């Protein structure tokens, strides 16, 4: 069972950050909103609290930008937006991911043929 | 449940997260804590959390503090520091008398709560069934002063914690007894002894012998010179703590001698030294001569007449005073001074006149 969890962690590492970038590609989202989306996907995030360190790192590397905005109900929210470098990184990942997925499907036998 | 109680629970959760984020830079730590706090506040405001159970579910979805901290360290690229092992305290829940009587104490099941782990870490409370009679027997075996374990359902309260296989056991409950309160050990009265003043602490021998300065503390010769009387260790480098007592500071180390500028001025120094020696010798000879003259051991030099040269023929024919005084008397014979003869008036030759020449 531990190997299965480790496999999930390994698959999640390196792809989760681009899922975050894709989530804020078309509109700005605040942290709780992003976390809720990932919470619905059980295969992506282990817990909601692990998303915030990822958001912090993406902001430090310049792929995300954040700004505080008042909330109609509740405390202020930090909204995240995709930067130009983040958009370029996301496009590069999409290109790489297609070829990577095809290769893995062909080798592992999950291509559906 | 009041909002204050919710705030306390949230603050406790955030404090546990913060304790595990001590290895992160302060800005990242504050940012993450602010995000978590805002997330919890948003969830409370939007989901309408009205009970502690719902609040705990929110925190559970957020993740255990160690999970969040581990993710933070991984994203920051920093190694996660090892947390100290918490001390496991064991509490007890009293057993109803009826159950205790029915069990007879042989298979008494107590509830052991591991309170050291976090309440948010998923290991909040764990129960285990233990045979208290067996535990009491093991405690009694490890501590001879403790009372023996009762054979039946007699209360075994008061069994003190002792090192051994149950060193972390704080108290062992017995059926029908309240959890024993921890009693701090009574302090033993001791006479107050002021700490030794640095002035009365004798400096180590090596520092007295080897000036200047006590540094480096592990210099050559310290291993044997820094021996402490009564200790099997010979010196600092052999395990004796170097700062067990206030260090003796013997003063700043002496400054190194200035570097020589070179040997280009050697000849100048030699010349100055030679002149000084020559001047000293001259002065010494002068002083010595003056001393000899004052003591009278040196006779006066005989008077020497100055020969007078005359241009007359007669004067040239007569013997001069210098001729008469050529014979120097032997030493020790005093001769009366001779009066030099008055020279005759020189005869001037007749001046030629112009008429004669004409």
Coordinates of C-alpha atoms in Angstrom, one line a residue:
Chain A
X1 CA 0.0 0.0 0.0
X2 CA 2.9 2.3 0.7
X3 CA 4.2 1.7 -2.8
X4 CA 0.9 2.8 -4.2
X5 CA 0.9 6.0 -2.2
X6 CA 4.4 6.7 -3.2
X7 CA 3.5 6.1 -6.8
X8 CA 0.7 8.7 -6.5
X9 CA 3.1 11.1 -4.9
X10 CA 5.6 10.6 -7.7
X11 CA 3.0 11.0 -10.4
X12 CA 1.6 14.1 -8.7
X13 CA 5.0 15.7 -8.4
X14 CA 5.7 17.7 -11.5
X15 CA 2.2 17.8 -12.8
X16 CA 0.2 19.4 -10.0
X17 CA 1.8 22.8 -10.5
X18 CA 0.7 22.9 -14.1
X19 CA -2.8 22.0 -13.1
X20 CA -2.8 25.0 -10.9
X21 CA -1.5 27.2 -13.7
X22 CA -4.2 25.9 -16.0
X23 CA -6.8 26.6 -13.3
X24 CA -6.0 30.3 -13.3
X25 CA -5.4 30.5 -17.0
X26 CA -8.6 32.2 -18.0
X27 CA -9.7 33.9 -14.8
X28 CA -8.2 34.9 -11.5
X29 CA -9.1 32.6 -8.6
X30 CA -8.5 33.0 -4.9
X31 CA -6.8 30.4 -2.8
X32 CA -9.8 28.7 -1.2
X33 CA -11.4 28.4 -4.6
X34 CA -8.3 26.7 -6.1
X35 CA -8.1 24.4 -3.1
X36 CA -11.7 23.4 -3.4
X37 CA -11.3 22.5 -7.0
X38 CA -8.4 20.3 -6.1
X39 CA -10.3 18.9 -3.2
X40 CA -12.8 17.6 -5.6
X41 CA -10.1 15.7 -7.5
X42 CA -9.0 13.0 -5.1
X43 CA -6.1 11.9 -7.2
X44 CA -4.3 15.2 -7.3
X45 CA -3.9 16.7 -3.8
X46 CA -3.3 14.8 -0.6
X47 CA -4.8 17.5 1.5
X48 CA -5.9 21.1 0.9
X49 CA -3.2 22.5 3.0
X50 CA -0.5 21.3 0.7
X51 CA -1.7 23.5 -2.1
X52 CA -0.8 26.7 -0.4
X53 CA 3.0 26.0 -0.3
X54 CA 2.7 25.2 -4.0
X55 CA 1.0 28.5 -4.7
X56 CA 3.7 30.2 -2.7
X57 CA 6.4 28.6 -4.8
X58 CA 4.7 29.4 -8.1
X59 CA 4.5 33.0 -7.0
X60 CA 8.1 33.1 -6.0
X61 CA 9.3 31.7 -9.3
X62 CA 7.1 34.3 -11.1
X63 CA 4.6 32.1 -12.8
X64 CA 1.8 33.4 -10.6
X65 CA 0.9 36.8 -9.4
X66 CA -1.3 37.5 -6.4
X67 CA -3.2 40.4 -5.1
X68 CA -5.5 40.9 -2.2
X69 CA -9.1 41.9 -2.7
X70 CA -11.9 42.5 -0.4
X71 CA -14.5 39.8 -0.1
X72 CA -18.3 40.4 -0.1
X73 CA -18.5 37.9 2.7
X74 CA -15.7 37.1 5.0
X75 CA -12.1 38.2 5.2
X76 CA -10.0 39.5 2.3
X77 CA -9.0 37.0 -0.4
X78 CA -5.7 36.6 -2.2
X79 CA -6.4 36.2 -5.9
X80 CA -3.9 34.5 -8.1
X81 CA -3.4 35.3 -11.8
X82 CA -1.2 33.7 -14.4
X83 CA 1.8 35.7 -15.6
X84 CA 3.4 35.7 -19.0
X85 CA 6.2 33.4 -18.0
X86 CA 3.7 31.1 -16.3
X87 CA 1.7 31.0 -19.5
X88 CA 4.8 30.1 -21.5
X89 CA 5.6 27.4 -19.0
X90 CA 2.1 26.0 -19.3
X91 CA 2.2 25.9 -23.1
X92 CA 5.6 24.2 -22.9
X93 CA 4.2 21.6 -20.5
X94 CA 1.2 20.9 -22.8
X95 CA 3.5 20.2 -25.7
X96 CA 5.8 17.9 -23.6
X97 CA 2.9 16.2 -21.9
X98 CA 1.3 15.0 -25.1
X99 CA 4.4 13.3 -26.3
X100 CA 5.2 12.0 -22.9
X101 CA 1.8 10.6 -22.4
X102 CA 1.8 8.9 -25.8
X103 CA 5.2 7.3 -25.1
X104 CA 4.1 6.0 -21.7
X105 CA 0.8 4.7 -23.2
X106 CA 2.7 2.9 -25.9
X107 CA 5.2 1.4 -23.5
X108 CA 2.9 0.5 -20.7
X109 CA 0.1 -0.6 -22.9
X110 CA -2.5 1.9 -21.9
X111 CA -3.0 3.4 -25.3
X112 CA -6.2 1.6 -26.0
X113 CA -5.1 -0.1 -29.2
Chain B
X1 CA -20.3 26.6 20.7
X2 CA -19.1 30.2 20.8
X3 CA -16.9 31.8 18.3
X4 CA -14.2 32.2 20.9
X5 CA -14.0 28.5 21.2
X6 CA -13.6 28.2 17.4
X7 CA -10.9 30.8 17.5
X8 CA -9.1 28.9 20.2
X9 CA -9.2 25.7 18.1
X10 CA -8.0 27.5 15.0
X11 CA -5.2 29.2 16.9
X12 CA -4.1 25.9 18.3
X13 CA -4.0 24.4 14.9
X14 CA -2.0 27.3 13.5
X15 CA 0.3 27.2 16.4
X16 CA 1.1 23.6 15.7
X17 CA 1.8 24.4 12.1
X18 CA 4.0 27.2 13.0
X19 CA 6.0 25.1 15.4
X20 CA 6.8 22.7 12.6
X21 CA 7.7 25.5 10.2
X22 CA 10.6 26.8 12.3
X23 CA 13.1 25.9 9.6
X24 CA 11.4 28.0 6.9
X25 CA 12.4 31.6 6.2
X26 CA 10.2 33.9 8.2
X27 CA 8.5 35.4 5.2
X28 CA 7.5 32.1 3.8
X29 CA 6.3 31.0 7.2
X30 CA 4.2 34.0 7.7
X31 CA 2.8 33.8 4.2
X32 CA 1.7 30.2 4.6
X33 CA 0.2 30.8 8.0
X34 CA -1.7 33.8 6.6
X35 CA -3.0 31.7 3.7
X36 CA -4.1 28.9 6.1
X37 CA -5.8 31.4 8.4
X38 CA -7.6 33.1 5.5
X39 CA -8.6 29.7 4.2
X40 CA -10.1 28.7 7.5
X41 CA -11.9 32.0 7.8
X42 CA -13.3 31.7 4.3
X43 CA -14.6 28.2 5.0
X44 CA -16.2 29.4 8.2
X45 CA -17.8 32.3 6.5
X46 CA -19.0 30.5 3.4
X47 CA -19.8 27.1 4.8
X48 CA -21.5 28.4 7.9
X49 CA -19.6 26.4 10.4
X50 CA -21.7 26.1 13.5
X51 CA -20.2 23.4 15.5
X52 CA -16.8 22.2 16.5
X53 CA -17.2 19.1 14.5
X54 CA -17.7 21.0 11.3
X55 CA -14.7 23.1 12.2
X56 CA -12.6 20.1 12.8
X57 CA -13.7 18.7 9.5
X58 CA -12.5 21.9 7.9
X59 CA -9.1 21.5 9.6
X60 CA -9.0 17.8 8.7
X61 CA -9.5 18.6 5.0
X62 CA -6.8 21.2 5.3
X63 CA -4.4 18.6 6.5
X64 CA -2.4 17.7 9.6
X65 CA 0.2 20.2 10.6
X66 CA 3.0 17.8 9.9
X67 CA 1.6 17.1 6.4
X68 CA 1.3 20.8 5.6
X69 CA 4.7 21.5 7.1
X70 CA 6.3 18.6 5.1
X71 CA 4.8 20.0 1.9
X72 CA 6.1 23.5 2.7
X73 CA 9.6 22.2 3.2
X74 CA 9.4 20.2 0.0
X75 CA 8.2 23.2 -2.0
X76 CA 10.9 25.4 -0.4
X77 CA 13.6 22.9 -1.2
X78 CA 14.7 22.8 2.4
X79 CA 15.3 19.7 4.6
X80 CA 12.7 19.1 7.1
X81 CA 14.1 19.4 10.6
X82 CA 13.6 16.5 12.9
X83 CA 11.1 17.2 15.6
X84 CA 11.9 16.2 19.2
X85 CA 10.3 13.0 20.3
X86 CA 7.3 14.0 22.5
X87 CA 7.0 12.6 25.9
X88 CA 4.2 10.2 26.0
X89 CA 2.0 10.7 29.0
X90 CA -0.5 8.1 30.0
X91 CA -3.7 9.0 31.6
X92 CA -6.4 6.8 32.9
X93 CA -10.1 6.6 33.0
X94 CA -11.6 5.2 36.1
X95 CA -13.4 2.0 35.7
X96 CA -16.8 1.5 37.2
X97 CA -16.8 -0.5 40.3
X98 CA -19.2 -3.0 39.0
X99 CA -17.0 -3.7 36.0
X100 CA -14.0 -3.8 38.2
X101 CA -15.6 -6.3 40.6
X102 CA -16.7 -8.4 37.7
X103 CA -13.3 -8.5 36.2
X104 CA -11.6 -9.1 39.5
X105 CA -8.7 -7.0 38.4
X106 CA -7.2 -9.8 36.4
X107 CA -8.0 -8.5 33.0
X108 CA -8.8 -4.9 33.9
X109 CA -8.8 -2.8 30.9
X110 CA -7.7 0.8 31.3
X111 CA -7.8 3.5 28.7
X112 CA -4.4 4.8 27.7
X113 CA -4.4 8.1 26.0
X114 CA -1.3 9.2 24.1
X115 CA -1.7 12.9 24.6
X116 CA 1.7 13.8 23.2
X117 CA 0.7 13.5 19.6
X118 CA -1.3 16.3 18.1
X119 CA -5.0 16.4 18.2
X120 CA -4.9 17.4 14.5
X121 CA -2.3 14.9 13.4
X122 CA -4.6 12.0 13.1
X123 CA -3.1 10.4 16.1
X124 CA -5.0 12.4 18.6
X125 CA -6.3 9.7 20.8
X126 CA -5.4 6.1 20.8
X127 CA -6.8 3.6 23.2
X128 CA -5.2 0.4 24.2
X129 CA -6.3 -2.2 26.6
X130 CA -3.7 -3.1 29.1
X131 CA -3.8 -5.4 32.1
X132 CA -3.2 -3.0 35.0
X133 CA -2.2 -5.8 37.3
X134 CA 0.6 -6.7 35.0
X135 CA 1.6 -3.1 34.6
X136 CA 1.6 -2.6 38.3
X137 CA 3.7 -5.7 38.8
X138 CA 6.2 -4.4 36.3
X139 CA 6.3 -1.0 38.0
X140 CA 6.7 -2.6 41.3
X141 CA 9.5 -4.8 40.0
X142 CA 11.3 -1.7 38.6
X143 CA 10.9 0.2 41.8
X144 CA 11.3 -1.8 45.0
X145 CA 10.0 1.1 47.1
X146 CA 6.7 1.0 45.4
X147 CA 3.9 -1.0 47.0
X148 CA 3.2 -4.4 45.6
X149 CA 0.5 -4.9 43.1
X150 CA -2.7 -6.0 44.6
X151 CA -3.7 -9.5 43.9
X152 CA -7.3 -8.6 43.2
X153 CA -9.2 -5.5 42.4
X154 CA -7.6 -3.4 45.1
X155 CA -6.6 0.0 44.0
X156 CA -3.1 0.4 42.8
X157 CA -3.0 4.1 42.8
X158 CA 0.1 5.7 44.0
X159 CA 2.5 3.6 42.1
X160 CA 5.1 6.1 41.2
X161 CA 6.7 6.5 37.8
X162 CA 10.1 5.0 37.7
X163 CA 12.7 4.4 35.0
X164 CA 12.6 1.1 33.4
X165 CA 10.4 -0.4 30.9
X166 CA 7.7 2.1 31.7
X167 CA 9.8 5.2 32.1
X168 CA 7.3 7.3 30.2
X169 CA 4.3 6.1 32.3
X170 CA 3.2 9.0 34.5
X171 CA 0.5 7.2 36.4
X172 CA -1.3 4.0 36.5
X173 CA -4.9 4.0 37.4
X174 CA -6.7 1.4 39.3
X175 CA -10.3 0.5 39.3
X176 CA -12.4 2.8 41.3
X177 CA -9.8 5.3 41.9
X178 CA -9.4 8.8 40.5
X179 CA -6.4 9.6 38.4
X180 CA -3.6 10.4 40.7
X181 CA -2.4 13.9 40.6
X182 CA 1.2 14.5 39.9
X183 CA 3.0 15.6 42.9
X184 CA 6.3 17.4 42.4
X185 CA 9.2 16.1 44.3
X186 CA 9.9 18.0 47.5
X187 CA 13.0 20.1 47.1
X188 CA 15.8 19.2 49.3
X189 CA 17.0 22.1 51.4
X190 CA 20.5 23.1 50.6
X191 CA 22.7 25.9 51.8
X192 CA 23.0 28.7 49.4
X193 CA 26.3 28.7 47.8
X194 CA 27.1 31.7 45.7
X195 CA 28.6 31.0 42.4
X196 CA 32.4 31.4 42.4
X197 CA 33.5 34.8 41.3
X198 CA 35.9 34.9 38.4
X199 CA 38.4 36.8 40.5
X200 CA 38.9 33.9 42.9
X201 CA 39.1 31.3 40.2
X202 CA 42.8 30.6 39.7
X203 CA 43.8 30.6 36.1
X204 CA 45.0 27.5 34.6
X205 CA 48.7 26.8 34.9
X206 CA 49.3 26.8 31.2
X207 CA 47.9 30.3 30.9
X208 CA 50.3 31.5 33.6
X209 CA 53.2 30.0 32.0
X210 CA 52.4 30.6 28.4
X211 CA 51.6 34.2 27.9
X212 CA 50.2 35.9 26.0
X213 CA 46.6 35.1 25.6
X214 CA 44.6 32.0 26.2
X215 CA 43.9 31.3 22.6
X216 CA 43.8 29.0 20.8
X217 CA 42.3 26.9 23.5
X218 CA 43.4 23.7 21.8
X219 CA 46.9 24.8 21.1
X220 CA 50.0 22.7 21.5
X221 CA 50.6 21.6 25.1
X222 CA 47.1 22.1 26.2
X223 CA 46.3 18.5 26.6
X224 CA 48.7 18.0 29.5
X225 CA 48.9 21.6 30.8
X226 CA 45.2 22.0 31.2
X227 CA 44.6 19.1 33.4
X228 CA 42.1 19.5 36.1
X229 CA 42.9 18.0 39.5
X230 CA 40.8 15.1 40.4
X231 CA 39.8 14.4 36.9
X232 CA 40.8 11.5 34.9
X233 CA 40.8 13.6 31.8
X234 CA 44.2 15.3 31.2
X235 CA 43.0 18.5 29.6
X236 CA 40.6 20.4 27.4
X237 CA 41.2 18.2 24.4
X238 CA 40.4 15.1 26.3
X239 CA 36.8 15.7 27.0
X240 CA 36.8 18.3 29.7
X241 CA 34.4 21.0 28.8
X242 CA 36.5 24.1 28.0
X243 CA 33.9 26.5 29.3
X244 CA 32.9 24.8 32.5
X245 CA 34.1 27.8 34.3
X246 CA 34.6 31.4 33.4
X247 CA 37.8 31.6 31.2
X248 CA 40.7 33.4 32.5
X249 CA 41.7 36.2 30.2
X250 CA 45.3 37.1 30.7
X251 CA 45.2 40.1 28.4
X252 CA 45.4 40.6 24.8
X253 CA 48.1 38.8 22.9
X254 CA 51.2 40.8 22.2
X255 CA 51.5 42.3 18.9
X256 CA 54.0 40.6 16.6
X257 CA 57.2 42.5 16.0
X258 CA 57.1 44.8 13.0
X259 CA 58.4 43.3 9.8
X260 CA 61.9 44.3 8.9
X261 CA 62.0 46.6 6.0
X262 CA 65.1 44.9 4.6
X263 CA 68.9 45.0 4.8
X264 CA 69.4 48.1 2.7
X265 CA 70.0 50.3 5.8
X266 CA 72.5 47.9 7.3
X267 CA 75.5 49.9 6.1
X268 CA 74.1 53.1 7.6
X269 CA 73.6 51.5 10.9
X270 CA 77.1 50.2 10.8
X271 CA 78.5 53.6 10.0
X272 CA 76.5 55.2 12.8
X273 CA 77.8 52.6 15.2
X274 CA 81.4 53.2 14.1
X275 CA 81.1 56.9 14.5
X276 CA 79.7 56.5 17.9
X277 CA 82.5 54.2 18.9
X278 CA 85.1 56.5 17.5
X279 CA 83.6 59.5 19.3
X280 CA 83.6 57.5 22.5
X281 CA 87.2 56.6 22.2
X282 CA 88.2 60.2 21.5
X283 CA 86.3 61.4 24.5
X284 CA 87.8 58.7 26.6
X285 CA 91.4 59.7 25.5
X286 CA 90.7 63.3 26.3
X287 CA 89.4 62.5 29.7
X288 CA 92.4 60.3 30.3
X289 CA 94.9 62.9 29.2
X290 CA 93.3 65.5 31.4
X291 CA 93.4 63.3 34.3
X292 CA 97.1 62.5 33.8
X293 CA 97.9 66.2 33.5
X294 CA 96.1 67.1 36.6
X295 CA 97.8 64.3 38.5
X296 CA 101.3 65.6 37.6
X297 CA 102.6 62.4 36.3
X298 CA 103.4 64.1 33.0
X299 CA 106.2 66.6 33.0
X300 CA 106.0 69.8 31.3
X301 CA 107.7 69.9 28.0
X302 CA 111.0 71.9 27.9
X303 CA 110.8 75.3 26.6
X304 CA 111.8 75.5 23.0
X305 CA 113.3 78.6 21.8
X306 CA 112.3 80.1 18.5
X307 CA 115.3 80.7 16.3
X308 CA 115.5 84.3 15.1
X309 CA 116.9 84.7 11.7
X310 CA 118.7 87.8 10.9
X311 CA 119.7 89.2 7.7
X312 CA 123.1 90.6 9.0
X313 CA 126.3 88.9 8.3
X314 CA 127.3 89.0 12.0
X315 CA 124.2 87.5 13.2
X316 CA 124.7 84.6 10.9
X317 CA 128.2 84.0 12.0
X318 CA 127.4 83.9 15.7
X319 CA 125.8 80.9 17.1
X320 CA 122.1 81.1 17.7
X321 CA 120.1 80.2 20.7
X322 CA 118.9 77.2 18.8
X323 CA 122.4 76.0 18.5
X324 CA 123.0 76.4 22.2
X325 CA 119.9 74.6 23.1
X326 CA 120.3 71.7 20.8
X327 CA 121.7 69.8 23.6
X328 CA 118.7 68.7 25.4
X329 CA 119.3 68.0 29.1
X330 CA 118.6 64.6 30.3
X331 CA 115.3 64.0 31.9
X332 CA 115.2 64.9 35.6
X333 CA 117.8 67.6 35.2
X334 CA 116.4 71.0 35.4
X335 CA 118.2 73.7 33.7
X336 CA 117.7 77.4 34.3
X337 CA 116.0 79.0 31.5
X338 CA 118.3 80.8 29.3
X339 CA 117.6 84.2 28.2
X340 CA 117.8 84.5 24.6
X341 CA 120.3 87.1 23.5
X342 CA 118.9 90.2 22.3
X343 CA 119.6 90.4 18.7
X344 CA 121.5 93.3 17.5
X345 CA 120.0 95.9 15.4
X346 CA 120.0 94.7 11.9
X347 CA 122.1 96.7 9.6
X348 CA 120.3 97.8 6.6
X349 CA 122.1 97.9 3.5
X350 CA 122.4 101.3 1.8
X351 CA 119.6 102.0 -0.5
X352 CA 120.7 102.6 -3.9
X353 CA 120.0 106.1 -5.1
X354 CA 119.0 107.2 -8.4
X355 CA 121.9 109.4 -8.8
X356 CA 124.3 106.5 -8.1
X357 CA 122.8 104.5 -10.7
X358 CA 122.8 107.3 -13.1

